[in-house]
Tab-separated table of C-alpha atoms and ligand atoms in Angstrom:
chain	number	residue	atom	x	y	z
A	9	MET	CA	23.081	-9.287	-11.358
A	10	PHE	CA	20.762	-6.337	-11.541
A	11	SER	CA	19.621	-3.262	-9.501
A	12	LEU	CA	16.098	-2.727	-8.336
A	13	GLY	CA	13.925	0.154	-7.153
A	14	ILE	CA	11.157	-0.303	-4.617
A	15	VAL	CA	8.067	1.879	-5.624
A	16	GLY	CA	5.911	2.249	-2.551
A	17	ALA	CA	7.486	1.781	0.950
A	18	GLY	CA	4.215	0.985	2.838
A	19	GLN	CA	3.183	-1.819	4.989
A	20	PHE	CA	3.943	-4.705	2.576
A	21	ALA	CA	7.167	-3.543	0.911
A	22	GLY	CA	9.515	-3.778	3.865
A	23	GLY	CA	9.979	-7.504	4.108
A	24	PHE	CA	10.389	-7.782	0.305
A	25	ALA	CA	12.847	-4.890	-0.001
A	26	LYS	CA	15.039	-6.858	2.589
A	27	LEU	CA	14.868	-10.055	0.689
A	28	PHE	CA	15.755	-8.188	-2.725
A	29	ASP	CA	18.601	-6.406	-1.007
A	30	ALA	CA	20.120	-9.671	0.680
A	31	HIS	CA	19.663	-11.706	-2.715
A	32	PRO	CA	23.106	-12.202	-4.228
A	33	GLY	CA	21.510	-11.676	-7.704
A	34	VAL	CA	20.580	-8.122	-6.819
A	35	SER	CA	23.410	-5.508	-6.826
A	36	ARG	CA	21.524	-2.615	-4.901
A	37	VAL	CA	18.135	-1.437	-3.959
A	38	THR	CA	16.740	2.125	-4.254
A	39	VAL	CA	13.398	3.284	-2.675
A	40	THR	CA	10.764	5.783	-3.406
A	41	ASP	CA	7.239	6.605	-1.834
A	42	LEU	CA	4.857	9.603	-2.345
A	43	LEU	CA	5.437	10.095	1.450
A	44	ALA	CA	9.095	10.825	1.704
A	45	ASP	CA	9.371	9.848	5.224
A	46	ARG	CA	8.320	6.168	4.462
A	47	ALA	CA	11.018	5.868	1.749
A	48	THR	CA	13.549	7.286	4.195
A	49	LYS	CA	12.680	4.901	7.031
A	50	LEU	CA	12.818	1.878	4.739
A	51	ALA	CA	16.133	2.849	3.205
A	52	SER	CA	17.653	3.383	6.657
A	53	GLU	CA	16.432	-0.106	7.693
A	54	LEU	CA	18.062	-1.550	4.659
A	55	GLY	CA	21.316	0.161	5.497
A	56	ARG	CA	22.862	0.918	2.136
A	57	ALA	CA	19.777	1.833	-0.022
A	58	ALA	CA	19.340	5.105	-1.884
A	59	VAL	CA	16.238	7.214	-1.925
A	60	VAL	CA	14.886	8.975	-4.909
A	61	ALA	CA	12.116	11.634	-5.053
A	62	ASP	CA	9.502	10.002	-7.044
A	63	VAL	CA	8.536	7.252	-9.405
A	64	GLU	CA	9.578	9.435	-12.498
A	65	ALA	CA	13.043	9.922	-10.966
A	66	MET	CA	13.247	6.017	-10.287
A	67	LEU	CA	12.213	5.283	-13.947
A	68	ALA	CA	14.607	7.913	-15.317
A	69	SER	CA	17.486	6.384	-13.263
A	70	ASP	CA	19.764	3.429	-14.213
A	71	VAL	CA	17.844	0.775	-12.107
A	72	ASP	CA	17.363	-2.176	-14.200
A	73	ALA	CA	13.994	-3.335	-12.481
A	74	VAL	CA	11.368	-2.112	-10.112
A	75	GLY	CA	9.116	-3.670	-7.510
A	76	ILE	CA	5.694	-2.158	-7.467
A	77	PHE	CA	4.232	-2.049	-3.928
A	78	THR	CA	1.667	0.760	-4.215
A	79	GLN	CA	-2.042	0.523	-3.385
A	80	ARG	CA	-4.063	-2.258	-5.058
A	81	TRP	CA	-5.793	-0.167	-7.686
A	82	THR	CA	-2.667	1.643	-8.905
A	83	HIS	CA	-0.594	-1.132	-10.360
A	84	GLY	CA	-1.675	-1.229	-14.070
A	85	PRO	CA	-0.536	2.326	-15.217
A	86	LEU	CA	2.600	2.118	-13.100
A	87	VAL	CA	3.660	-1.237	-14.320
A	88	VAL	CA	3.249	-0.207	-18.006
A	89	LYS	CA	5.168	2.957	-17.460
A	90	ALA	CA	8.032	1.009	-15.894
A	91	LEU	CA	8.143	-1.525	-18.766
A	92	ARG	CA	8.063	1.162	-21.347
A	93	ALA	CA	10.943	2.840	-19.410
A	94	GLY	CA	13.040	-0.423	-19.894
A	95	LYS	CA	12.610	-1.828	-16.422
A	96	HIS	CA	11.770	-5.420	-15.392
A	97	VAL	CA	8.916	-5.415	-13.065
A	98	TYR	CA	7.900	-7.315	-10.022
A	99	SER	CA	4.342	-6.251	-9.034
A	100	ALA	CA	2.296	-6.954	-5.865
A	101	VAL	CA	-1.172	-8.244	-6.484
A	102	PRO	CA	-3.544	-7.710	-8.219
A	103	MET	CA	-2.070	-7.335	-11.747
A	104	ALA	CA	-4.466	-4.473	-12.503
A	105	TYR	CA	-7.894	-2.983	-11.911
A	106	THR	CA	-9.368	-3.213	-15.451
A	107	ALA	CA	-9.198	-5.638	-18.426
A	108	GLU	CA	-7.618	-2.691	-20.499
A	109	GLU	CA	-4.815	-2.366	-18.068
A	110	ILE	CA	-4.054	-6.036	-18.088
A	111	GLY	CA	-4.068	-5.879	-21.949
A	112	ALA	CA	-1.718	-2.995	-21.943
A	113	ILE	CA	0.757	-4.817	-19.638
A	114	ILE	CA	0.736	-7.971	-21.727
A	115	ASP	CA	1.355	-5.791	-24.772
A	116	ALA	CA	4.203	-4.032	-23.058
A	117	VAL	CA	5.783	-7.324	-21.915
A	118	ARG	CA	5.509	-8.763	-25.397
A	119	GLU	CA	6.941	-5.765	-27.123
A	120	THR	CA	9.841	-5.073	-24.648
A	121	GLY	CA	10.749	-8.634	-23.941
A	122	LEU	CA	11.385	-7.605	-20.170
A	123	THR	CA	10.316	-9.746	-17.327
A	124	TYR	CA	7.137	-9.275	-15.478
A	125	MET	CA	6.113	-11.177	-12.528
A	126	MET	CA	3.101	-10.860	-10.153
A	127	GLY	CA	4.020	-11.782	-6.495
A	128	GLU	CA	0.964	-14.138	-5.883
A	129	THR	CA	1.585	-15.491	-2.587
A	130	SER	CA	-0.925	-18.351	-3.009
A	131	TYR	CA	1.280	-19.747	-5.845
A	132	TYR	CA	3.426	-21.048	-2.862
A	133	ASN	CA	0.675	-21.698	-0.501
A	134	PRO	CA	1.616	-25.161	0.751
A	135	VAL	CA	-1.657	-26.832	-0.083
A	136	THR	CA	-1.309	-25.286	-3.643
A	137	VAL	CA	2.228	-26.721	-3.945
A	138	LEU	CA	0.906	-30.037	-2.742
A	139	ALA	CA	-1.949	-30.078	-5.195
A	140	ARG	CA	0.465	-29.006	-8.057
A	141	GLN	CA	2.705	-31.971	-7.175
A	142	LYS	CA	-0.468	-34.248	-7.144
A	143	ALA	CA	-1.850	-32.925	-10.367
A	144	ALA	CA	1.606	-33.385	-12.029
A	145	ALA	CA	1.802	-36.947	-10.933
A	146	GLY	CA	-1.813	-37.567	-12.306
A	147	ASP	CA	-3.169	-38.527	-8.792
A	148	PHE	CA	-6.435	-36.485	-9.227
A	149	GLY	CA	-7.348	-38.299	-12.427
A	150	ARG	CA	-9.363	-35.733	-14.176
A	151	LEU	CA	-9.502	-32.523	-12.125
A	152	PHE	CA	-12.937	-31.055	-12.776
A	153	TYR	CA	-13.979	-28.850	-9.862
A	154	ALA	CA	-12.090	-26.739	-7.176
A	155	GLU	CA	-12.841	-24.207	-4.503
A	156	GLY	CA	-10.554	-21.244	-3.672
A	157	ASP	CA	-11.434	-18.958	-0.701
A	158	TYR	CA	-9.876	-15.721	0.438
A	159	VAL	CA	-11.889	-14.954	3.600
A	160	HIS	CA	-10.402	-12.053	5.441
A	161	ASP	CA	-12.586	-10.191	7.733
A	162	MET	CA	-12.275	-6.511	7.919
A	163	ASP	CA	-11.778	-6.488	11.793
A	164	HIS	CA	-8.688	-8.760	11.357
A	165	GLY	CA	-6.389	-6.110	10.497
A	166	PHE	CA	-8.007	-4.485	7.568
A	167	TYR	CA	-9.405	-1.341	9.384
A	168	ALA	CA	-5.861	-0.511	10.559
A	169	ALA	CA	-4.357	-1.237	7.344
A	170	TYR	CA	-6.556	0.940	5.217
A	171	GLN	CA	-6.284	3.797	7.714
A	172	TYR	CA	-2.367	3.576	7.468
A	173	SER	CA	-2.853	3.400	3.580
A	174	GLY	CA	-5.523	5.934	2.942
A	175	GLY	CA	-5.022	8.544	5.525
A	176	ALA	CA	-7.988	10.757	6.331
A	177	ASP	CA	-9.818	9.554	3.338
A	178	TRP	CA	-9.389	5.839	4.187
A	179	LYS	CA	-13.062	5.015	4.008
A	180	ARG	CA	-13.224	5.863	0.217
A	181	THR	CA	-10.649	3.068	-0.404
A	182	ALA	CA	-11.392	0.394	2.186
A	183	SER	CA	-14.459	-0.649	0.054
A	184	PHE	CA	-12.159	-2.197	-2.510
A	185	PRO	CA	-14.547	-4.637	-4.425
A	186	PRO	CA	-13.732	-8.136	-3.014
A	187	LEU	CA	-13.918	-9.812	-6.454
A	188	LYS	CA	-11.277	-7.276	-7.880
A	189	TYR	CA	-8.988	-8.815	-5.474
A	190	PRO	CA	-9.296	-12.317	-6.810
A	191	THR	CA	-5.677	-13.658	-7.238
A	192	HIS	CA	-5.304	-15.324	-3.809
A	193	ALA	CA	-8.379	-17.536	-4.367
A	194	ILE	CA	-8.005	-18.061	-8.198
A	195	GLY	CA	-4.218	-18.308	-8.005
A	196	GLY	CA	-4.334	-20.938	-5.395
A	197	VAL	CA	-6.432	-23.103	-7.570
A	198	LEU	CA	-4.834	-22.432	-11.061
A	199	GLY	CA	-1.499	-22.659	-9.405
A	200	ALA	CA	-2.179	-26.423	-9.355
A	201	TRP	CA	-4.677	-26.931	-12.080
A	202	GLY	CA	-3.533	-26.330	-15.638
A	203	THR	CA	-6.714	-24.614	-16.924
A	204	HIS	CA	-8.222	-21.048	-16.922
A	205	ALA	CA	-11.592	-19.466	-16.374
A	206	ILE	CA	-13.720	-18.904	-19.514
A	207	SER	CA	-17.186	-17.666	-18.029
A	208	VAL	CA	-18.424	-16.630	-14.700
A	209	SER	CA	-21.576	-15.932	-12.841
A	210	ALA	CA	-21.204	-14.042	-9.468
A	211	ILE	CA	-23.180	-12.825	-6.521
A	212	GLY	CA	-22.248	-9.838	-4.486
A	213	ILE	CA	-23.626	-9.381	-1.008
A	214	PRO	CA	-24.184	-5.754	0.050
A	215	ASP	CA	-22.881	-4.839	3.339
A	216	GLN	CA	-24.991	-4.054	6.353
A	217	ARG	CA	-22.551	-2.749	8.941
A	218	GLN	CA	-23.450	0.891	8.079
A	219	ASP	CA	-20.113	2.269	9.087
A	220	GLY	CA	-19.400	4.249	5.952
A	221	VAL	CA	-16.979	1.730	4.480
A	222	PHE	CA	-18.954	-0.441	1.934
A	223	ASP	CA	-21.152	2.603	1.036
A	224	THR	CA	-21.564	3.548	-2.545
A	225	SER	CA	-21.878	7.175	-1.841
A	226	VAL	CA	-18.321	7.147	0.107
A	227	SER	CA	-16.571	4.324	-1.918
A	228	MET	CA	-14.232	5.558	-4.714
A	229	PHE	CA	-15.120	2.293	-6.372
A	230	GLY	CA	-18.894	2.767	-6.003
A	231	ASN	CA	-18.987	-0.581	-4.164
A	232	ASP	CA	-21.157	-1.869	-1.367
A	233	PHE	CA	-20.381	-5.640	-1.706
A	234	SER	CA	-18.367	-6.806	1.357
A	235	ASN	CA	-18.790	-10.538	0.431
A	236	ALA	CA	-19.115	-12.310	-2.837
A	237	SER	CA	-19.043	-15.673	-4.606
A	238	ALA	CA	-18.298	-16.544	-8.032
A	239	LEU	CA	-18.781	-19.690	-10.276
A	240	PHE	CA	-16.455	-20.049	-13.142
A	241	GLY	CA	-16.529	-22.231	-15.928
A	242	THR	CA	-13.119	-23.660	-17.040
A	243	ALA	CA	-11.580	-24.162	-20.401
A	244	ASP	CA	-11.312	-27.931	-19.827
A	245	GLY	CA	-14.992	-28.234	-19.198
A	246	GLY	CA	-14.833	-28.030	-15.370
A	247	SER	CA	-15.944	-25.476	-12.843
A	248	LEU	CA	-14.252	-23.395	-10.055
A	249	ARG	CA	-15.946	-21.566	-7.093
A	250	THR	CA	-14.369	-18.672	-5.250
A	251	ASN	CA	-15.422	-16.893	-2.186
A	252	GLU	CA	-14.144	-13.324	-1.370
A	253	PHE	CA	-15.430	-12.558	2.082
A	254	ARG	CA	-14.558	-9.428	4.090
A	255	ARG	CA	-17.406	-9.736	6.781
A	256	VAL	CA	-17.075	-13.082	8.004
A	257	GLY	CA	-16.771	-14.980	11.351
A	258	LEU	CA	-13.417	-16.775	10.664
A	259	ALA	CA	-11.555	-17.256	13.875
A	260	GLU	CA	-8.483	-15.081	14.163
A	261	GLY	CA	-5.301	-16.781	13.249
A	262	VAL	CA	-6.913	-19.354	10.891
A	263	PRO	CA	-5.200	-18.988	7.380
A	264	GLU	CA	-7.479	-16.780	5.234
A	265	SER	CA	-6.787	-18.784	2.045
A	266	ARG	CA	-8.196	-22.201	1.572
A	267	PHE	CA	-8.257	-24.665	-1.272
A	268	THR	CA	-10.149	-27.832	-2.165
A	269	TYR	CA	-9.570	-29.756	-5.566
A	270	TYR	CA	-11.842	-32.435	-6.756
A	271	GLY	CA	-10.585	-35.099	-9.294
A	272	THR	CA	-12.238	-38.346	-10.672
A	273	GLU	CA	-9.596	-40.331	-8.679
A	274	GLY	CA	-8.949	-38.196	-5.563
A	275	ILE	CA	-9.853	-35.031	-3.640
A	276	LEU	CA	-7.537	-32.818	-1.732
A	277	GLU	CA	-9.761	-31.075	0.892
A	278	GLN	CA	-8.483	-28.353	3.118
A	279	SER	CA	-10.399	-27.138	6.147
A	280	ALA	CA	-9.310	-24.867	9.159
A	281	LEU	CA	-7.885	-27.647	11.027
A	282	ALA	CA	-6.901	-30.307	8.572
A	283	THR	CA	-5.783	-31.078	5.068
A	284	VAL	CA	-6.869	-34.605	3.871
A	285	TRP	CA	-6.289	-36.681	0.770
A	286	HIS	CA	-9.101	-38.849	-0.327
A	287	GLU	CA	-8.371	-41.726	-2.694
A	288	ARG	CA	-11.217	-43.179	-4.703
A	289	SER	CA	-9.914	-46.625	-3.959
A	290	GLY	CA	-10.693	-45.946	-0.288
A	291	GLY	CA	-7.833	-44.474	1.372
A	292	LEU	CA	-8.259	-41.178	3.559
A	293	HIS	CA	-4.935	-39.640	4.415
A	294	ASP	CA	-4.261	-36.798	6.715
A	295	LEU	CA	-1.622	-34.669	5.206
A	296	SER	CA	-1.899	-31.677	7.474
A	297	ASP	CA	1.806	-31.999	8.646
A	298	LEU	CA	3.123	-31.817	5.257
A	299	VAL	CA	1.543	-28.367	4.648
A	300	ARG	CA	1.967	-26.826	7.967
A	301	PRO	CA	5.103	-24.533	8.231
A	302	GLY	CA	7.495	-26.786	9.932
A	303	GLU	CA	10.474	-28.688	8.574
A	304	ALA	CA	11.077	-27.726	4.839
A	305	THR	CA	12.885	-30.112	2.441
A	306	GLY	CA	15.504	-30.081	-0.047
A	307	TYR	CA	17.950	-27.834	1.771
A	308	ASP	CA	21.650	-28.715	1.982
A	309	GLU	CA	22.742	-29.312	5.549
A	310	ALA	CA	26.392	-28.568	4.448
A	311	VAL	CA	25.296	-25.050	3.228
A	312	LEU	CA	23.642	-24.495	6.624
A	313	SER	CA	26.573	-25.658	8.589
A	314	GLY	CA	28.052	-23.039	10.683
A	315	VAL	CA	24.815	-20.983	10.678
A	316	ASP	CA	23.370	-20.135	14.241
A	317	PRO	CA	21.032	-23.087	15.069
A	318	LYS	CA	18.203	-20.703	15.869
A	319	LEU	CA	18.584	-19.010	12.582
A	320	ARG	CA	18.697	-22.254	10.670
A	321	ASP	CA	15.632	-23.479	12.525
A	322	SER	CA	13.598	-20.354	11.835
A	323	PHE	CA	14.694	-20.473	8.201
A	324	VAL	CA	13.779	-24.161	7.698
A	325	SER	CA	10.583	-23.838	9.780
A	326	GLY	CA	9.261	-20.842	8.028
A	327	HIS	CA	8.362	-23.135	5.211
A	328	ALA	CA	6.269	-26.155	5.127
A	329	PRO	CA	7.653	-29.721	4.535
A	330	VAL	CA	6.103	-29.726	1.071
A	331	HIS	CA	8.378	-26.708	0.129
A	332	ASP	CA	11.657	-27.445	-1.560
A	333	ILE	CA	13.896	-24.507	-0.355
A	334	SER	CA	17.163	-25.930	-1.781
A	335	ARG	CA	17.480	-23.103	-4.311
A	336	LEU	CA	17.173	-20.312	-1.733
A	337	PRO	CA	20.255	-18.267	-1.200
A	338	ARG	CA	22.046	-18.579	2.185
A	339	GLU	CA	21.627	-14.764	2.568
A	340	PHE	CA	17.917	-15.279	3.229
A	341	ILE	CA	18.721	-17.318	6.517
A	342	GLY	CA	17.433	-15.001	9.482
A	343	LEU	CA	15.402	-12.810	7.209
A	344	GLY	CA	11.485	-12.596	7.710
A	345	ASN	CA	9.286	-14.611	5.469
A	346	GLY	CA	5.491	-14.418	5.167
A	347	HIS	CA	2.199	-15.834	3.660
A	348	MET	CA	2.948	-19.467	4.565
A	349	GLY	CA	6.558	-19.415	3.443
A	350	SER	CA	5.878	-17.689	0.033
A	351	HIS	CA	7.911	-14.540	0.306
A	352	HIS	CA	11.336	-16.160	0.009
A	353	LEU	CA	10.397	-18.253	-3.068
A	354	LEU	CA	8.617	-15.532	-4.886
A	355	VAL	CA	11.628	-13.041	-4.508
A	356	ASP	CA	13.981	-15.879	-5.609
A	357	ASP	CA	11.723	-16.681	-8.720
A	358	PHE	CA	11.902	-13.124	-9.886
A	359	VAL	CA	15.550	-12.593	-9.289
A	360	THR	CA	16.388	-16.067	-11.082
A	361	ALA	CA	13.932	-15.077	-13.976
A	362	VAL	CA	15.565	-11.728	-14.652
A	363	ASN	CA	19.230	-12.945	-14.276
A	364	LYS	CA	18.736	-15.986	-16.369
A	365	ARG	CA	16.273	-14.417	-18.840
A	366	GLU	CA	13.670	-17.126	-18.070
A	367	LEU	CA	9.822	-16.783	-17.841
A	368	PRO	CA	9.023	-16.465	-14.073
A	369	SER	CA	6.333	-18.702	-12.442
A	370	VAL	CA	3.610	-16.089	-12.166
A	371	ASN	CA	4.551	-14.266	-15.564
A	372	ALA	CA	2.067	-11.648	-17.279
A	373	TRP	CA	-0.106	-14.377	-18.995
A	374	VAL	CA	-0.502	-16.330	-15.815
A	375	ALA	CA	-1.078	-13.312	-13.858
A	376	ALA	CA	-3.774	-12.330	-16.230
A	377	ARG	CA	-5.476	-15.724	-15.699
A	378	TYR	CA	-5.574	-15.163	-11.915
A	379	THR	CA	-6.759	-11.453	-12.250
A	380	LEU	CA	-9.139	-10.892	-15.196
A	381	PRO	CA	-11.741	-13.593	-14.079
A	382	GLY	CA	-12.368	-11.570	-10.909
A	383	ILE	CA	-12.723	-8.296	-12.790
A	384	VAL	CA	-15.340	-9.907	-15.042
A	385	ALA	CA	-16.982	-11.573	-11.948
A	386	HIS	CA	-17.454	-8.167	-10.211
A	387	GLU	CA	-19.148	-6.906	-13.429
A	388	SER	CA	-21.369	-10.161	-13.352
A	389	ALA	CA	-22.271	-9.535	-9.810
A	390	LEU	CA	-23.201	-5.916	-10.658
A	391	ARG	CA	-25.483	-7.480	-13.314
A	392	ASP	CA	-27.283	-9.756	-10.889
A	393	GLY	CA	-25.266	-12.795	-11.666
A	394	GLU	CA	-25.587	-12.633	-15.478
A	395	ARG	CA	-23.137	-15.123	-16.879
A	396	LEU	CA	-20.341	-13.303	-18.671
A	397	ARG	CA	-17.534	-14.573	-21.062
A	398	ILE	CA	-13.924	-14.119	-19.881
A	399	ASP	CA	-11.301	-13.368	-22.578
A	400	ASP	CA	-7.942	-15.177	-22.449
A	401	PHE	CA	-4.532	-13.818	-23.496
A	402	GLY	CA	-3.148	-17.322	-24.233
A	403	ASP	CA	-0.178	-19.167	-22.754
A	404	ALA	CA	3.083	-17.421	-22.147
A	405	SER	CA	4.844	-20.091	-24.219
A	406	THR	CA	2.896	-19.397	-27.348
A	407	ALA	CA	2.347	-15.712	-26.822
A	408	GLY	CA	5.597	-14.325	-28.296
B	26	LIG	N1	-0.539	-11.650	0.253
B	26	LIG	C1	-0.352	-10.508	-0.605
B	26	LIG	O1	-0.006	-10.892	-1.712
B	26	LIG	C2	-0.537	-9.063	-0.165
B	26	LIG	C3	-0.576	-8.842	1.186
B	26	LIG	C4	-0.669	-7.427	1.559
B	26	LIG	C5	-0.632	-6.514	0.650
B	26	LIG	N2	-0.468	-6.841	-0.855
B	26	LIG	C6	-0.364	-5.893	-1.901
B	26	LIG	O2	0.677	-5.056	-1.615
B	26	LIG	C7	0.485	-3.717	-2.139
B	26	LIG	C8	0.801	-2.697	-1.069
B	26	LIG	O3	0.032	-2.931	0.060
B	26	LIG	P1	0.322	-2.198	1.364
B	26	LIG	O4	-0.515	-2.646	2.476
B	26	LIG	O5	1.803	-1.976	1.601
B	26	LIG	O6	-0.203	-0.742	0.946
B	26	LIG	P2	0.208	0.619	1.683
B	26	LIG	O7	-0.821	1.642	1.236
B	26	LIG	O8	0.574	0.580	3.092
B	26	LIG	O9	1.596	1.131	0.846
B	26	LIG	C9	1.627	1.627	-0.366
B	26	LIG	C10	2.616	2.825	-0.525
B	26	LIG	O10	2.648	3.018	-1.823
B	26	LIG	C11	2.918	4.588	-1.861
B	26	LIG	N3	2.636	5.091	-3.132
B	26	LIG	C12	1.430	5.089	-3.832
B	26	LIG	N4	1.497	5.526	-5.006
B	26	LIG	C13	2.754	5.796	-5.339
B	26	LIG	C14	3.488	6.314	-6.243
B	26	LIG	N5	2.944	6.656	-7.534
B	26	LIG	N6	4.870	6.448	-6.109
B	26	LIG	C15	5.572	6.171	-5.011
B	26	LIG	N7	4.793	5.672	-4.044
B	26	LIG	C16	3.519	5.431	-4.074
B	26	LIG	C17	2.010	4.982	-0.743
B	26	LIG	O11	2.305	6.397	-0.279
B	26	LIG	C18	2.062	3.998	0.384
B	26	LIG	O12	3.151	4.375	1.202
B	26	LIG	C19	-1.058	-3.684	-2.469
B	26	LIG	O13	-1.145	-3.735	-3.809
B	26	LIG	C20	-1.520	-4.920	-1.848
B	26	LIG	O14	-2.635	-5.570	-2.749
B	26	LIG	C21	-0.400	-8.258	-1.088
């Protein structure tokens, strides 16, 4: 059992803090935020959580681990500081903003032997889980091409989110370069396909809304791309295309992440309305029900007996049938989930990895393969699509 500190009590942290607090593998939760009232509010929602003044106080305290839920460009230095202070780290995506920051995290994980995990929600996207099962069974034959999209229109919640996050200065930060938030698209593909990107050519599309958001003279990232596409070469000789769109006519309510995988024996194809499996031998199968949140599998009805039927149903139906939730603690029943059932599974992965001293699913080496390609892709887009090489930090199992 270990104790955990939440760093950053903004929009995304709350649901995770509640899951960490409820997990039987976590003894207590402490909270901090630059804005003290946010930390106090979250702590009061949790009930028994303490508040500390700042991240320095958190790292000087006796907490065993921290969850970093600060803004997306701030993770790298905070994660390294936490690891160097002897804390295990769970980090919201992306891993870091620069290649140097990623290298520093890998070094710190290797040298301290502590657990690092990036909470990539696409790792448990039901279509990714299904593709992972099909890849493991060899059903694709040779996987040689995939598409990963993260298409989230600014008008679908992002204006409000950036205003909450950035205060009066929010327009400076709302221009976060789409390709530097690459993990939902890349992670959803590589979460099934055991390869990594080794080169990229990308195109960025300058924004035309002229509302001061994607404006290089306002942007703290000097960025005016609101949409971008990248074509990656993979280590096994295949290719992978991602789209990162922030101005896009996606109907509201349609999942923003979408994946399609091409193999020599079969194709798993996801669209807004259906997920279908093509077999080269001729079969076409509609697998939409398997990947739609509904009735999850693997749970033990005996464990759920005595639980309020409404809570039981919301727990089971918060996940898709393709999700095996048998390992989740009973304490999660009745708690919120999110991003297609991924939050419960990610929290349990981290807690289990720390307590059992195992490598977590999205460990530092995996996280680097989900994040660095996007950083290099943004550079390629800035250089008018010049094809650039992507470094690799290797496999976790051989990394030390
Ligand atoms: N699907 C997903 O995986 C997903 C979805 C949403 C958000 N996120 C990630 O979650 C993270 C948080 O997003 P959010 O929307 O909650 O942001 P937010 O701006 O609402 O919250 C961040 C909070 O961190 C605090 N903070 C910043 N620096 C700090 C520091 N040094 N010490 C203490 N507190 C600090 C801020 O005051 C703020 O309250 C981001 O990195 C984002 O990329 C991931």
